[in-house]
Backbone as CSV, one residue per row, in Angstrom:
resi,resn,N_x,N_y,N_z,CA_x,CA_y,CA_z,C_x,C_y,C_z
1,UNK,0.821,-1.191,0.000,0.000,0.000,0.000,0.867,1.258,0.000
2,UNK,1.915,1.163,0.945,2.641,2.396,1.277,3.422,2.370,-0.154
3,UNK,3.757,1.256,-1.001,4.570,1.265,-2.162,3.847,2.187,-3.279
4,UNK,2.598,1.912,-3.855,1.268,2.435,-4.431,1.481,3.900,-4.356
5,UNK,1.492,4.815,-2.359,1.392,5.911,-2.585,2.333,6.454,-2.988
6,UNK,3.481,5.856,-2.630,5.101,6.227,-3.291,5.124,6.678,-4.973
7,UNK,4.738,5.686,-5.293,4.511,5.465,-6.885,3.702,6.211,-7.285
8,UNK,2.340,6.790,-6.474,1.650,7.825,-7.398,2.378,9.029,-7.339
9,UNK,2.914,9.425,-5.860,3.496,10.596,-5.577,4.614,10.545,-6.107
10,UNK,5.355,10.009,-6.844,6.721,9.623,-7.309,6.195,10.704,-9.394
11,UNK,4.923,9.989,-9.449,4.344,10.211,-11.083,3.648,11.515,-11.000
12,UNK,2.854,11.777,-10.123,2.722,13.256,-9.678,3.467,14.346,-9.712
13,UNK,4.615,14.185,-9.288,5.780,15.085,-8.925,6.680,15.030,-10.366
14,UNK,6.573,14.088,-10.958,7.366,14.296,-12.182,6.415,14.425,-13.410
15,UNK,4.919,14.429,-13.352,3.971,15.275,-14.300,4.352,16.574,-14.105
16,UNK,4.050,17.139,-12.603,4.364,18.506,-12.469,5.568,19.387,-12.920
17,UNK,6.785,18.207,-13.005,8.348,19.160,-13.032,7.976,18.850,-14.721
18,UNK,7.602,18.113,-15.662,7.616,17.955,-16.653,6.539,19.166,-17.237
19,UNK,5.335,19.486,-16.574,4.465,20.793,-16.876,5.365,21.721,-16.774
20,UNK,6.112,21.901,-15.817,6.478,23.665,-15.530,7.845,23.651,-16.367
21,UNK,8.914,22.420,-16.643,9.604,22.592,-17.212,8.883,22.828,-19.066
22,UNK,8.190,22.991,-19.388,7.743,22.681,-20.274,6.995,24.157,-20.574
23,UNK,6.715,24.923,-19.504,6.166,26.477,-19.891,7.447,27.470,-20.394
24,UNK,7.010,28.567,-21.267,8.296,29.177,-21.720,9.361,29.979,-20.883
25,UNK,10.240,29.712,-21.791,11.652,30.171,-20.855,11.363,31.844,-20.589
26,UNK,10.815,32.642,-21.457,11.053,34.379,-21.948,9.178,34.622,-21.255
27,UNK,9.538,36.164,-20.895,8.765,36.730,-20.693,8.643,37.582,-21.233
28,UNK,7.527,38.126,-21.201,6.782,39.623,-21.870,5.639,40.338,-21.257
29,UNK,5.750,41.034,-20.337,4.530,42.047,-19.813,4.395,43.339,-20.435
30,UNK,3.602,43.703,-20.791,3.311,45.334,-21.658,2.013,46.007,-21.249
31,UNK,2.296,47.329,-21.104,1.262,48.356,-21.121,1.282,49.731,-21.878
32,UNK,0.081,50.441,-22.278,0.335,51.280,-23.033,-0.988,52.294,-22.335
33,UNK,-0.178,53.606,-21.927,-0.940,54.704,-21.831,-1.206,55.773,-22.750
34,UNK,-2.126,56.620,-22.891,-1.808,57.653,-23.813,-2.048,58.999,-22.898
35,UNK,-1.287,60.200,-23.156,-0.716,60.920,-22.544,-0.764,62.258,-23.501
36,UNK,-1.689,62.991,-22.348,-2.287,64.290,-23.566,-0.659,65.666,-23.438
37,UNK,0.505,65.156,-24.122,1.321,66.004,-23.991,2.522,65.489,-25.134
38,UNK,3.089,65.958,-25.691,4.178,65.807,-26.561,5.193,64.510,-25.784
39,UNK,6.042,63.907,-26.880,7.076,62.971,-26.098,8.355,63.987,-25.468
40,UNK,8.166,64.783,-25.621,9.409,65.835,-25.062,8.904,66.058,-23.336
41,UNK,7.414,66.119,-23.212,7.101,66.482,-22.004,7.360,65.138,-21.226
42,UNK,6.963,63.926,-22.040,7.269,62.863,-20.740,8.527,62.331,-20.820
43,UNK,9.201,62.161,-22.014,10.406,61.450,-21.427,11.059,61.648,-20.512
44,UNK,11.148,63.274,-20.445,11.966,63.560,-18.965,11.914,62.449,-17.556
45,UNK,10.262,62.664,-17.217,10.014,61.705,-16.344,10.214,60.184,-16.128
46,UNK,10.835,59.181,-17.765,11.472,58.535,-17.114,12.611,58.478,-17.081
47,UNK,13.384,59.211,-18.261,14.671,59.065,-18.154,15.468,59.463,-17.088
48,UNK,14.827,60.385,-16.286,15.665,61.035,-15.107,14.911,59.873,-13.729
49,UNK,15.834,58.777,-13.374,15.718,58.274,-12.172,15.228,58.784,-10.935
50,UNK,15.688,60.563,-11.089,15.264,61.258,-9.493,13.459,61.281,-9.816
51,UNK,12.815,61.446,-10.607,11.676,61.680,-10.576,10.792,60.656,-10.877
52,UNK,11.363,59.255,-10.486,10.143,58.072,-10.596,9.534,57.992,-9.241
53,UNK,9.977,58.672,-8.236,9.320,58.611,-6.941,8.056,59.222,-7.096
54,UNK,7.999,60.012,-7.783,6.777,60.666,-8.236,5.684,59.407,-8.312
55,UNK,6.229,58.685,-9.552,4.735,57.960,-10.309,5.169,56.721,-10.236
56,UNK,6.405,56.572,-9.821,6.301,54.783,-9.748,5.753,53.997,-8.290
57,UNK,5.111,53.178,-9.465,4.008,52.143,-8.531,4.663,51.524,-6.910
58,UNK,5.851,51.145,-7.062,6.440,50.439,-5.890,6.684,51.376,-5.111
59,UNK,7.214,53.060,-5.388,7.654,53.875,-4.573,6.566,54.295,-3.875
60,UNK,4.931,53.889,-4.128,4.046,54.135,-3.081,3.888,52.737,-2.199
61,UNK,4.015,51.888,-2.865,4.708,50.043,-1.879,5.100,50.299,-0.619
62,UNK,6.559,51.274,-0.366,7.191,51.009,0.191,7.356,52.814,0.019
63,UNK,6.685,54.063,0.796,7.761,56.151,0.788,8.595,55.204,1.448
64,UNK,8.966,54.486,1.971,10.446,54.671,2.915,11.475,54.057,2.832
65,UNK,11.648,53.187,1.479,12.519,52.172,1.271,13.687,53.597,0.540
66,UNK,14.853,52.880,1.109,16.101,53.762,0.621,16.477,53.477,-0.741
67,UNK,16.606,54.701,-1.342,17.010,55.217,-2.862,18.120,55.742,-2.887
68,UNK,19.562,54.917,-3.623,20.604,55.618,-3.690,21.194,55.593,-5.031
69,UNK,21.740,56.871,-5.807,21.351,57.030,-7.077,22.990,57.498,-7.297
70,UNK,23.548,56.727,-8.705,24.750,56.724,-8.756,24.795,57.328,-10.448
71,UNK,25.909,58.011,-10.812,26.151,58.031,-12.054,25.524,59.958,-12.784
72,UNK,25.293,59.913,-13.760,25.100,61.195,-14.223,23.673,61.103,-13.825
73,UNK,22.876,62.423,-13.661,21.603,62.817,-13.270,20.620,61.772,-13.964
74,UNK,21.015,61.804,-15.321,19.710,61.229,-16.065,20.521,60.472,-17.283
75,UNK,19.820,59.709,-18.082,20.484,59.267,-19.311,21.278,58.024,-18.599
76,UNK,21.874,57.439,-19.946,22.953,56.484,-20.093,23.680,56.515,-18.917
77,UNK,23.612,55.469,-17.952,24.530,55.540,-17.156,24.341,55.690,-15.871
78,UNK,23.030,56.114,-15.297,22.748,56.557,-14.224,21.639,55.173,-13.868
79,UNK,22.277,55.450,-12.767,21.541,53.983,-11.875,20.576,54.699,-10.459
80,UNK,19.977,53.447,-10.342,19.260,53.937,-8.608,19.215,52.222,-7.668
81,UNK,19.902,52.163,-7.024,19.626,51.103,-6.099,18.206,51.303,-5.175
82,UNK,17.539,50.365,-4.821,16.608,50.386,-3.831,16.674,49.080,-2.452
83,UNK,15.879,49.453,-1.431,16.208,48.949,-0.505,14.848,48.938,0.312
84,UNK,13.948,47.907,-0.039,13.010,48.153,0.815,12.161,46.813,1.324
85,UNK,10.589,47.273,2.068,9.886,46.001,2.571,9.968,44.718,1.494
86,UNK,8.721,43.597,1.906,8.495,42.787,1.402,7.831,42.720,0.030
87,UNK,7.364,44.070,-0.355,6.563,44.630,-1.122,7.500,44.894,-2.817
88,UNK,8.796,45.369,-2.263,9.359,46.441,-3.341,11.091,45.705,-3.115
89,UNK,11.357,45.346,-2.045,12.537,44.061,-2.342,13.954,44.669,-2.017
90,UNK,14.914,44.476,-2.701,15.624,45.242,-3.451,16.778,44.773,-4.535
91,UNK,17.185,45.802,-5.018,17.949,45.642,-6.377,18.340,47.302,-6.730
92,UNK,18.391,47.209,-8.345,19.098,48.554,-8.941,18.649,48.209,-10.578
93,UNK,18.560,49.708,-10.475,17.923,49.420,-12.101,18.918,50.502,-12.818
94,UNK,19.151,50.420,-13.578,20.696,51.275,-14.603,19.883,51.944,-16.218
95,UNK,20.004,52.885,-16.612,19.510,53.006,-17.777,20.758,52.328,-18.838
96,UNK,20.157,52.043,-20.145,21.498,51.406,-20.427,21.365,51.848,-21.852
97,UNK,20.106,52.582,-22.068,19.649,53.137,-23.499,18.746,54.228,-22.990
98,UNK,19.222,55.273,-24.266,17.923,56.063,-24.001,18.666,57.127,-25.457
99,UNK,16.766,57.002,-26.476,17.182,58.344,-27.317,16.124,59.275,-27.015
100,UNK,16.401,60.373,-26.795,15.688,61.472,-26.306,13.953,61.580,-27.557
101,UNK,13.255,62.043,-26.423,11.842,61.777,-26.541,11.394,60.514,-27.736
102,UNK,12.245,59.374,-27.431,11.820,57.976,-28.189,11.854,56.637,-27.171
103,UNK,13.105,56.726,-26.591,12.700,55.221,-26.053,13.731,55.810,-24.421
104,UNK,13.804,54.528,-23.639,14.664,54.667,-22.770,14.664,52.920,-22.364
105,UNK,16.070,52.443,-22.121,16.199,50.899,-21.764,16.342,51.004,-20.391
106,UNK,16.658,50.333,-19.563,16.602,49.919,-18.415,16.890,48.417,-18.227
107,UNK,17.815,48.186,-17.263,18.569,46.676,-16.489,18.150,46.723,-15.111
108,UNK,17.091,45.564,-15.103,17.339,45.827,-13.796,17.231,44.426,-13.151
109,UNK,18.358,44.760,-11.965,18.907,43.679,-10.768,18.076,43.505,-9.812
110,UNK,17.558,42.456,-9.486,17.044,42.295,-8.532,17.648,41.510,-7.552
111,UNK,17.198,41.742,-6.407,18.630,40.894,-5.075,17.496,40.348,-4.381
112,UNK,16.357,40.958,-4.042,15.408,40.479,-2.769,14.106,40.193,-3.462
113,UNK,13.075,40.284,-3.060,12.879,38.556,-2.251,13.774,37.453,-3.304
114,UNK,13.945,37.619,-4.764,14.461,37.069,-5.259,15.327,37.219,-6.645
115,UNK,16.414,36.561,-6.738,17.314,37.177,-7.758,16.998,36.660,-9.039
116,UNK,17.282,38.104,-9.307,16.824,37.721,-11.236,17.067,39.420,-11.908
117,UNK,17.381,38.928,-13.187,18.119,39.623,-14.728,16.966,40.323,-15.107
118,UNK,16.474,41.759,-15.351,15.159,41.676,-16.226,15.231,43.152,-17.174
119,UNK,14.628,43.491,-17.945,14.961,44.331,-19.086,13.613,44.827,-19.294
120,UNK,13.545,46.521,-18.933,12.426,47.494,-19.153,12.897,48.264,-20.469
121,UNK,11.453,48.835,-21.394,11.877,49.626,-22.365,10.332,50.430,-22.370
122,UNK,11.040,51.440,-22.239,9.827,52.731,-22.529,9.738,53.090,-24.107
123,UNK,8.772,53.371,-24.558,8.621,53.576,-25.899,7.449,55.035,-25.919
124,UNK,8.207,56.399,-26.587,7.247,57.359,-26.694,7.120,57.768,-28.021
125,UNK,5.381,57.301,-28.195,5.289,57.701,-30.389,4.224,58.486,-29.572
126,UNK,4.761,59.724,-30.736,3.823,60.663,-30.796,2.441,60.370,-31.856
127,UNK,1.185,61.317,-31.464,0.153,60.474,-32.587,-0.864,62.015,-31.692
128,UNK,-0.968,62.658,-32.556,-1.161,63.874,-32.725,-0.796,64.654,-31.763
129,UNK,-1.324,65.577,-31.023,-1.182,66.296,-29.786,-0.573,65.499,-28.600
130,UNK,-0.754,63.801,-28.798,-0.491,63.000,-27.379,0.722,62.137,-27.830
131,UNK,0.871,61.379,-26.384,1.858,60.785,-26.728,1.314,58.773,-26.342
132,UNK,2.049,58.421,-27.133,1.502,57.082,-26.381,3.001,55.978,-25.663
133,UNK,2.842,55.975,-24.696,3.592,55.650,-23.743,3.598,53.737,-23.650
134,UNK,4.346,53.230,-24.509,4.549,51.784,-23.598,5.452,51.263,-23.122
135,UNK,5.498,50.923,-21.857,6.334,50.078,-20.852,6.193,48.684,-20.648
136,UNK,7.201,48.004,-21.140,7.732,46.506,-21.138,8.460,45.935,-20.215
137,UNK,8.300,44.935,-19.782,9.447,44.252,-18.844,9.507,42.652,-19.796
138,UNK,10.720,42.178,-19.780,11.241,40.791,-20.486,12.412,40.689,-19.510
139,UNK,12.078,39.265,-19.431,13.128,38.119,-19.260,13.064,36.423,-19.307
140,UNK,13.878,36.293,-18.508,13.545,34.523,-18.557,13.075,34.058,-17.668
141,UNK,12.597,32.845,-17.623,12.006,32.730,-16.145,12.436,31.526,-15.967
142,UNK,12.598,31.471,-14.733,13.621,30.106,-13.788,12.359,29.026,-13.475
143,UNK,12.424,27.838,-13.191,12.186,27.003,-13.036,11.008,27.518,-11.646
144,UNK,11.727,28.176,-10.575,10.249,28.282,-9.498,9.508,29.274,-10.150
145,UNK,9.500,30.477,-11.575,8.759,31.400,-11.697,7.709,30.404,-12.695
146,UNK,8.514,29.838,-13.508,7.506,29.094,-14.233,6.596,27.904,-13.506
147,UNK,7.106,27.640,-12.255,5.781,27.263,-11.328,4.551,28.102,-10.916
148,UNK,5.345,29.383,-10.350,4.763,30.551,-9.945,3.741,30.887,-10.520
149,UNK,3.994,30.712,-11.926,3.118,31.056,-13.071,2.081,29.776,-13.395
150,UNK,1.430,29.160,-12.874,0.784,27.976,-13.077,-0.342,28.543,-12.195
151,UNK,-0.016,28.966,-10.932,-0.993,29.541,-10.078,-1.134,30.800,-9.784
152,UNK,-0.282,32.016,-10.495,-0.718,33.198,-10.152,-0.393,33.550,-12.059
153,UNK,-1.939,34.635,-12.267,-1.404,35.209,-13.423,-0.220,36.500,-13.207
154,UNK,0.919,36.135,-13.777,2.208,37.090,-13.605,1.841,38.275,-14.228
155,UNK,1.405,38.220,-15.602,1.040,39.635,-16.137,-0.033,40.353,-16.139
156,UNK,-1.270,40.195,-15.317,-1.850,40.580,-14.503,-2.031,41.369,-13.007
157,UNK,-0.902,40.620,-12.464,0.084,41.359,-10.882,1.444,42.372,-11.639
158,UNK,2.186,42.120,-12.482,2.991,43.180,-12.959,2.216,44.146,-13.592
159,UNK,1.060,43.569,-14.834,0.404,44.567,-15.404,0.109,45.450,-14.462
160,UNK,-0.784,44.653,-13.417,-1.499,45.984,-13.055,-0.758,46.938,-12.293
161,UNK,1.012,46.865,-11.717,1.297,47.736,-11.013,1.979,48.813,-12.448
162,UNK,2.171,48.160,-13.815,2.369,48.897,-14.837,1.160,50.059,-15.330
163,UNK,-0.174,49.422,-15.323,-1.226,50.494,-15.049,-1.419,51.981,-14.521
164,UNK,-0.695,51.466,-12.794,-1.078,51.969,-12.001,0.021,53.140,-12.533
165,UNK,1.102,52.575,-12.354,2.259,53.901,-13.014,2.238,54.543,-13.655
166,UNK,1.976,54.433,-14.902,1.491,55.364,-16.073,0.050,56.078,-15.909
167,UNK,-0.578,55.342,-15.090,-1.908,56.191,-14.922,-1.102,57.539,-14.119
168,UNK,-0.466,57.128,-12.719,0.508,58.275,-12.212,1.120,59.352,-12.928
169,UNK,2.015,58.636,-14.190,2.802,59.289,-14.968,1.999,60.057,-15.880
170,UNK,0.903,60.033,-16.275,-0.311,60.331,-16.836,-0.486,61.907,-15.951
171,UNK,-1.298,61.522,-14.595,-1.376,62.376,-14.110,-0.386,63.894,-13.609
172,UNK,0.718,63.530,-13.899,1.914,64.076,-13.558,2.036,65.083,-14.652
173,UNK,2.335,64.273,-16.004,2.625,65.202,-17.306,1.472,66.077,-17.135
174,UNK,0.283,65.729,-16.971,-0.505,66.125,-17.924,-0.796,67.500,-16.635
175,UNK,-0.553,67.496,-15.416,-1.207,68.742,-14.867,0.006,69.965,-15.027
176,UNK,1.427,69.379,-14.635,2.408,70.107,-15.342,2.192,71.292,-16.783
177,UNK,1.759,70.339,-17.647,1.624,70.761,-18.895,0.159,71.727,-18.741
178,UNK,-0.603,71.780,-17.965,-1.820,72.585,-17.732,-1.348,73.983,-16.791
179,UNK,-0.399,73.855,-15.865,0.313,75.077,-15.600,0.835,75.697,-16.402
């Protein structure tokens, strides 16, 4: 009998590693806002690291997690480490591209709750008076994310804190630009 449960739990456990090994390696989360202001008015806001406290989603996660910001103000080169709750983690994100009012890349390290490689790209096309804003995150995903992903929708919990940001970043340009 005790052999039986061995043997199912033995075929169980290797259906499962054979499912999750079997979901894709690459990721892709995307959102797209539109933004009643030229791409000149928003890129600023992401290319310059000091001003994502403003509208980024995690920096309301966590006002108190420590931000320490290395390299030139804005652009190529300039990084921001973070340091915070269970919520927002930490790591450092580096710009590693950016052409003025078109795109901006981003690397970012993650150290806490868990380590991992991942790659943001802002994209600003203009399309008449507005701008339309999309933010990407890609990478690969390890063996416990592609479990992870069996029971939680991933781009649904990233989407929506991508939402929430650009709705921010939204609000930001657009009252600026009304002064």
């Amino acid at each position: 009998m005790i052999a039986k449960i061995l043997i199912a739990l033995g075929v169980i456990i290797l259906i499962f590693v054979i499912v999750v090994a079997s979901r894709p390696a690459d990721f892709s989360y995307r959102r797209t806002a539109t933004i009643s202001a030229p791409p000149s008015a928003v890129f600023p806001h992401v290319n310059d690291l000091h001003k994502w406290q403003a509208w980024s989603p995690w920096a309301k996660k966590d006002p108190a997690a420590k931000n320490t910001f290395e390299g030139p103000p804005a652009g190529v080169g300039s990084s921001m480490s973070w340091a915070g709750n269970n919520d927002v983690g930490e790591g450092t994100m580096s710009v590693t591209g950016s052409e003025p009012d078109e795109s901006v890349r981003f690397k970012l390290e993650f150290r806490k709750p868990f380590a991992g490689t991942n790659f943001a790209d802002f994209t600003f096309k203009p399309e008449g008076g507005q701008t339309v804003v999309t933010w990407t995150m890609t990478g690969k995903n390890t063996f416990f994310f592609k479990a992870f992903s069996l029971f939680v929708d991933c781009d649904k919990m990233i989407g929506g804190d991508f939402e929430k940001g650009l709705a921010d970043l939204k609000k930001i340009v657009e009252t600026q630009g009304a002064n």
